[in-house]
Amino acid sequence: MTVESVFNIPEAISFEQAIAVTQALLEQMAQEELSASEIELVLRALVSTENGARGFFVTYLSDDRPWADPPNSAVIAALKTAPAIVSPLLVKNLAMSTAMAITHRRNQHEELAQGSDQVRWRSAQLIQHLQCPELQVQAQALRHSIQTGTGDYQAFLERWSYDTEQQQAMQTALEQIGLG
């Protein structure tokens, strides 16, 4: 049985399918049942589409198991194969988790805030390991929208109604990882 047949990743994978595939992948990674090349092969297929990459990130970044810290070299290698898809998603994950940690703490939900902190930490770790030019472009676009109220990320900021404190925290998070 090949890794491709076990994970069966369709070309037009849905977000929900990507979550299921990622959950199965993470379980096998945690049990050390896959080689680095098998992990990379599955992840390359996942992150080659936006739905696949979104499903991967939502599952991987929030997984409770500590083995993802620091990121596995096979994960980094696979993510590097799709910088145009991966970069905006990682910048958004960093921004959203930073803002949500603030929201959860305002609402006295420390456990949820810690979950957001973990997503921010893992997003930052992946960004630092990837170091691709597209990440810098995306970070600049987010900073531009925060500073001017216009640009590529303005709809994103408005959609989630991020306030001034949250937007300033996003800028700080970018600066802390060298994208500020």
PDB file of C-alpha atoms in Angstrom:
ATOM      1  CA  MET A   1       0.000   0.000   0.000  1.00  0.00           C
ATOM      2  CA  THR A   2       1.441   3.381  -0.983  1.00  0.00           C
ATOM      3  CA  VAL A   3       1.207   6.627   0.920  1.00  0.00           C
ATOM      4  CA  GLU A   4      -0.830   8.068  -1.978  1.00  0.00           C
ATOM      5  CA  SER A   5      -3.456   5.361  -1.664  1.00  0.00           C
ATOM      6  CA  VAL A   6      -3.668   5.742   2.107  1.00  0.00           C
ATOM      7  CA  PHE A   7      -4.287   9.479   1.941  1.00  0.00           C
ATOM      8  CA  ASN A   8      -6.131   9.676  -1.407  1.00  0.00           C
ATOM      9  CA  ILE A   9      -5.858  13.420  -1.984  1.00  0.00           C
ATOM     10  CA  PRO A  10      -8.177  14.510  -4.797  1.00  0.00           C
ATOM     11  CA  GLU A  11      -7.065  17.342  -7.083  1.00  0.00           C
ATOM     12  CA  ALA A  12     -10.133  19.376  -6.127  1.00  0.00           C
ATOM     13  CA  ILE A  13      -9.926  18.618  -2.407  1.00  0.00           C
ATOM     14  CA  SER A  14     -12.502  20.316  -0.207  1.00  0.00           C
ATOM     15  CA  PHE A  15     -11.614  22.130   2.989  1.00  0.00           C
ATOM     16  CA  GLU A  16     -13.336  19.389   5.004  1.00  0.00           C
ATOM     17  CA  GLN A  17     -11.469  16.623   3.140  1.00  0.00           C
ATOM     18  CA  ALA A  18      -8.191  18.452   3.757  1.00  0.00           C
ATOM     19  CA  ILE A  19      -8.916  18.576   7.491  1.00  0.00           C
ATOM     20  CA  ALA A  20      -9.620  14.828   7.529  1.00  0.00           C
ATOM     21  CA  VAL A  21      -6.453  14.041   5.557  1.00  0.00           C
ATOM     22  CA  THR A  22      -4.390  16.269   7.845  1.00  0.00           C
ATOM     23  CA  GLN A  23      -5.824  14.639  10.960  1.00  0.00           C
ATOM     24  CA  ALA A  24      -4.877  11.210   9.613  1.00  0.00           C
ATOM     25  CA  LEU A  25      -1.436  12.484   8.595  1.00  0.00           C
ATOM     26  CA  LEU A  26      -0.775  14.050  11.999  1.00  0.00           C
ATOM     27  CA  GLU A  27      -1.803  10.851  13.738  1.00  0.00           C
ATOM     28  CA  GLN A  28       0.632   8.822  11.648  1.00  0.00           C
ATOM     29  CA  MET A  29       3.352  11.434  12.148  1.00  0.00           C
ATOM     30  CA  ALA A  30       2.829  11.333  15.918  1.00  0.00           C
ATOM     31  CA  GLN A  31       3.118   7.534  15.857  1.00  0.00           C
ATOM     32  CA  GLU A  32       6.237   7.840  13.655  1.00  0.00           C
ATOM     33  CA  GLU A  33       4.633   5.634  11.004  1.00  0.00           C
ATOM     34  CA  LEU A  34       5.766   7.737   8.032  1.00  0.00           C
ATOM     35  CA  SER A  35       9.163   8.619   6.626  1.00  0.00           C
ATOM     36  CA  ALA A  36      10.104  12.236   6.000  1.00  0.00           C
ATOM     37  CA  SER A  37       9.703  11.707   2.252  1.00  0.00           C
ATOM     38  CA  GLU A  38       6.194  10.283   2.736  1.00  0.00           C
ATOM     39  CA  ILE A  39       5.190  13.224   4.937  1.00  0.00           C
ATOM     40  CA  GLU A  40       6.545  15.658   2.379  1.00  0.00           C
ATOM     41  CA  LEU A  41       4.738  13.892  -0.484  1.00  0.00           C
ATOM     42  CA  VAL A  42       1.352  14.112   1.263  1.00  0.00           C
ATOM     43  CA  LEU A  43       1.863  17.717   2.309  1.00  0.00           C
ATOM     44  CA  ARG A  44       3.006  18.798  -1.149  1.00  0.00           C
ATOM     45  CA  ALA A  45      -0.283  17.495  -2.512  1.00  0.00           C
ATOM     46  CA  LEU A  46      -2.267  19.184   0.264  1.00  0.00           C
ATOM     47  CA  VAL A  47      -0.671  22.624   0.004  1.00  0.00           C
ATOM     48  CA  SER A  48      -0.833  22.679  -3.782  1.00  0.00           C
ATOM     49  CA  THR A  49      -4.422  23.962  -3.440  1.00  0.00           C
ATOM     50  CA  GLU A  50      -5.862  26.680  -1.238  1.00  0.00           C
ATOM     51  CA  ASN A  51      -8.472  24.361   0.307  1.00  0.00           C
ATOM     52  CA  GLY A  52      -5.789  21.774   1.026  1.00  0.00           C
ATOM     53  CA  ALA A  53      -3.463  24.327   2.579  1.00  0.00           C
ATOM     54  CA  ARG A  54      -6.269  25.903   4.639  1.00  0.00           C
ATOM     55  CA  GLY A  55      -7.323  22.488   5.934  1.00  0.00           C
ATOM     56  CA  PHE A  56      -3.737  21.629   6.776  1.00  0.00           C
ATOM     57  CA  PHE A  57      -3.101  24.874   8.668  1.00  0.00           C
ATOM     58  CA  VAL A  58      -6.346  24.869  10.641  1.00  0.00           C
ATOM     59  CA  THR A  59      -5.557  21.351  11.856  1.00  0.00           C
ATOM     60  CA  TYR A  60      -1.766  21.494  12.228  1.00  0.00           C
ATOM     61  CA  LEU A  61      -1.547  24.876  13.938  1.00  0.00           C
ATOM     62  CA  SER A  62      -4.148  24.007  16.570  1.00  0.00           C
ATOM     63  CA  ASP A  63      -3.116  20.394  17.240  1.00  0.00           C
ATOM     64  CA  ASP A  64      -2.495  19.796  20.952  1.00  0.00           C
ATOM     65  CA  ARG A  65       0.490  17.501  20.514  1.00  0.00           C
ATOM     66  CA  PRO A  66       3.825  19.193  21.172  1.00  0.00           C
ATOM     67  CA  TRP A  67       5.717  17.298  18.458  1.00  0.00           C
ATOM     68  CA  ALA A  68       5.056  20.089  15.960  1.00  0.00           C
ATOM     69  CA  ASP A  69       7.385  22.420  17.884  1.00  0.00           C
ATOM     70  CA  PRO A  70       9.788  23.018  16.196  1.00  0.00           C
ATOM     71  CA  PRO A  71       8.382  22.237  12.765  1.00  0.00           C
ATOM     72  CA  ASN A  72       9.444  19.007  11.076  1.00  0.00           C
ATOM     73  CA  SER A  73      11.887  19.463   8.162  1.00  0.00           C
ATOM     74  CA  ALA A  74       9.517  17.542   5.854  1.00  0.00           C
ATOM     75  CA  VAL A  75       6.732  20.005   6.714  1.00  0.00           C
ATOM     76  CA  ILE A  76       8.996  22.952   5.885  1.00  0.00           C
ATOM     77  CA  ALA A  77      10.165  21.365   2.616  1.00  0.00           C
ATOM     78  CA  ALA A  78       6.584  20.738   1.513  1.00  0.00           C
ATOM     79  CA  LEU A  79       5.412  24.248   2.421  1.00  0.00           C
ATOM     80  CA  LYS A  80       8.270  25.733   0.394  1.00  0.00           C
ATOM     81  CA  THR A  81       6.801  24.143  -2.743  1.00  0.00           C
ATOM     82  CA  ALA A  82       3.719  26.412  -2.710  1.00  0.00           C
ATOM     83  CA  PRO A  83       4.786  29.885  -1.521  1.00  0.00           C
ATOM     84  CA  ALA A  84       1.997  31.705  -3.392  1.00  0.00           C
ATOM     85  CA  ILE A  85      -0.640  29.691  -1.496  1.00  0.00           C
ATOM     86  CA  VAL A  86       1.168  29.224   1.821  1.00  0.00           C
ATOM     87  CA  SER A  87       2.426  32.797   2.380  1.00  0.00           C
ATOM     88  CA  PRO A  88      -0.896  34.680   2.607  1.00  0.00           C
ATOM     89  CA  LEU A  89      -2.404  31.901   4.713  1.00  0.00           C
ATOM     90  CA  LEU A  90       0.464  31.981   7.202  1.00  0.00           C
ATOM     91  CA  VAL A  91       0.359  35.773   7.479  1.00  0.00           C
ATOM     92  CA  LYS A  92      -3.409  35.632   8.032  1.00  0.00           C
ATOM     93  CA  ASN A  93      -3.036  32.855  10.623  1.00  0.00           C
ATOM     94  CA  LEU A  94      -0.445  34.918  12.471  1.00  0.00           C
ATOM     95  CA  ALA A  95      -2.704  37.991  12.354  1.00  0.00           C
ATOM     96  CA  MET A  96      -5.923  36.193  13.294  1.00  0.00           C
ATOM     97  CA  SER A  97      -4.431  34.244  16.189  1.00  0.00           C
ATOM     98  CA  THR A  98      -2.787  37.392  17.545  1.00  0.00           C
ATOM     99  CA  ALA A  99      -6.115  39.245  17.457  1.00  0.00           C
ATOM    100  CA  MET A 100      -8.106  36.332  18.868  1.00  0.00           C
ATOM    101  CA  ALA A 101      -5.768  35.970  21.859  1.00  0.00           C
ATOM    102  CA  ILE A 102      -6.649  39.569  22.742  1.00  0.00           C
ATOM    103  CA  THR A 103     -10.375  38.926  22.267  1.00  0.00           C
ATOM    104  CA  HIS A 104     -10.312  35.785  24.412  1.00  0.00           C
ATOM    105  CA  ARG A 105      -8.425  37.557  27.207  1.00  0.00           C
ATOM    106  CA  ARG A 106     -10.889  40.447  27.112  1.00  0.00           C
ATOM    107  CA  ASN A 107     -13.648  37.883  27.565  1.00  0.00           C
ATOM    108  CA  GLN A 108     -11.828  36.128  30.435  1.00  0.00           C
ATOM    109  CA  HIS A 109     -11.285  32.934  28.386  1.00  0.00           C
ATOM    110  CA  GLU A 110      -7.657  32.201  29.177  1.00  0.00           C
ATOM    111  CA  GLU A 111      -7.710  28.621  27.872  1.00  0.00           C
ATOM    112  CA  LEU A 112      -8.956  29.801  24.480  1.00  0.00           C
ATOM    113  CA  ALA A 113      -6.371  32.610  24.537  1.00  0.00           C
ATOM    114  CA  GLN A 114      -3.633  30.038  25.101  1.00  0.00           C
ATOM    115  CA  GLY A 115      -4.890  28.088  22.081  1.00  0.00           C
ATOM    116  CA  SER A 116      -4.623  31.273  20.002  1.00  0.00           C
ATOM    117  CA  ASP A 117      -1.138  31.856  21.409  1.00  0.00           C
ATOM    118  CA  GLN A 118      -0.146  28.374  20.227  1.00  0.00           C
ATOM    119  CA  VAL A 119      -1.455  29.062  16.712  1.00  0.00           C
ATOM    120  CA  ARG A 120       0.457  32.374  16.680  1.00  0.00           C
ATOM    121  CA  TRP A 121       3.642  30.638  17.903  1.00  0.00           C
ATOM    122  CA  ARG A 122       3.438  27.853  15.325  1.00  0.00           C
ATOM    123  CA  SER A 123       2.611  30.299  12.524  1.00  0.00           C
ATOM    124  CA  ALA A 124       5.619  32.405  13.517  1.00  0.00           C
ATOM    125  CA  GLN A 125       7.851  29.321  13.641  1.00  0.00           C
ATOM    126  CA  LEU A 126       6.784  28.236  10.159  1.00  0.00           C
ATOM    127  CA  ILE A 127       7.275  31.756   8.781  1.00  0.00           C
ATOM    128  CA  GLN A 128      10.763  31.972  10.280  1.00  0.00           C
ATOM    129  CA  HIS A 129      11.740  28.587   8.873  1.00  0.00           C
ATOM    130  CA  LEU A 130      10.344  29.311   5.399  1.00  0.00           C
ATOM    131  CA  GLN A 131      11.947  32.726   4.851  1.00  0.00           C
ATOM    132  CA  CYS A 132      10.543  33.155   1.349  1.00  0.00           C
ATOM    133  CA  PRO A 133      10.142  36.514  -0.440  1.00  0.00           C
ATOM    134  CA  GLU A 134       6.374  36.010  -0.738  1.00  0.00           C
ATOM    135  CA  LEU A 135       6.060  36.159   3.054  1.00  0.00           C
ATOM    136  CA  GLN A 136       7.712  39.574   3.075  1.00  0.00           C
ATOM    137  CA  VAL A 137       5.333  40.779   0.351  1.00  0.00           C
ATOM    138  CA  GLN A 138       2.296  39.545   2.283  1.00  0.00           C
ATOM    139  CA  ALA A 139       3.537  41.074   5.540  1.00  0.00           C
ATOM    140  CA  GLN A 140       4.079  44.407   3.789  1.00  0.00           C
ATOM    141  CA  ALA A 141       0.573  44.260   2.348  1.00  0.00           C
ATOM    142  CA  LEU A 142      -0.929  43.600   5.782  1.00  0.00           C
ATOM    143  CA  ARG A 143       1.096  46.433   7.352  1.00  0.00           C
ATOM    144  CA  HIS A 144       0.011  48.763   4.543  1.00  0.00           C
ATOM    145  CA  SER A 145      -3.658  47.965   5.140  1.00  0.00           C
ATOM    146  CA  ILE A 146      -3.286  48.442   8.903  1.00  0.00           C
ATOM    147  CA  GLN A 147      -1.503  51.774   8.471  1.00  0.00           C
ATOM    148  CA  THR A 148      -3.625  53.252   5.667  1.00  0.00           C
ATOM    149  CA  GLY A 149      -7.026  51.557   5.875  1.00  0.00           C
ATOM    150  CA  THR A 150      -6.644  50.522   2.225  1.00  0.00           C
ATOM    151  CA  GLY A 151      -4.996  47.774   0.231  1.00  0.00           C
ATOM    152  CA  ASP A 152      -5.025  44.027  -0.209  1.00  0.00           C
ATOM    153  CA  TYR A 153      -5.748  43.172   3.435  1.00  0.00           C
ATOM    154  CA  GLN A 154      -8.360  45.849   4.134  1.00  0.00           C
ATOM    155  CA  ALA A 155     -11.307  43.542   3.397  1.00  0.00           C
ATOM    156  CA  PHE A 156      -9.743  40.934   5.697  1.00  0.00           C
ATOM    157  CA  LEU A 157      -9.376  43.458   8.531  1.00  0.00           C
ATOM    158  CA  GLU A 158     -12.924  44.736   8.041  1.00  0.00           C
ATOM    159  CA  ARG A 159     -14.447  41.258   7.714  1.00  0.00           C
ATOM    160  CA  TRP A 160     -13.247  40.328  11.193  1.00  0.00           C
ATOM    161  CA  SER A 161     -13.745  43.846  12.684  1.00  0.00           C
ATOM    162  CA  TYR A 162     -10.262  44.028  14.143  1.00  0.00           C
ATOM    163  CA  ASP A 163      -9.844  47.075  16.360  1.00  0.00           C
ATOM    164  CA  THR A 164      -6.812  49.332  16.780  1.00  0.00           C
ATOM    165  CA  GLU A 165      -5.281  47.312  19.626  1.00  0.00           C
ATOM    166  CA  GLN A 166      -5.590  44.079  17.654  1.00  0.00           C
ATOM    167  CA  GLN A 167      -4.119  45.639  14.514  1.00  0.00           C
ATOM    168  CA  GLN A 168      -1.195  47.090  16.479  1.00  0.00           C
ATOM    169  CA  ALA A 169      -0.591  43.646  18.006  1.00  0.00           C
ATOM    170  CA  MET A 170      -0.551  42.177  14.473  1.00  0.00           C
ATOM    171  CA  GLN A 171       2.150  44.652  13.466  1.00  0.00           C
ATOM    172  CA  THR A 172       4.144  43.798  16.583  1.00  0.00           C
ATOM    173  CA  ALA A 173       3.849  40.066  15.845  1.00  0.00           C
ATOM    174  CA  LEU A 174       5.209  40.679  12.331  1.00  0.00           C
ATOM    175  CA  GLU A 175       8.089  42.774  13.705  1.00  0.00           C
ATOM    176  CA  GLN A 176       8.979  40.095  16.270  1.00  0.00           C
ATOM    177  CA  ILE A 177       9.653  37.591  13.497  1.00  0.00           C
ATOM    178  CA  GLY A 178      11.518  39.987  11.248  1.00  0.00           C
ATOM    179  CA  LEU A 179       8.674  40.911   8.909  1.00  0.00           C
ATOM    180  CA  GLY A 180       7.998  44.330  10.393  1.00  0.00           C
TER     181      GLY A 180
END
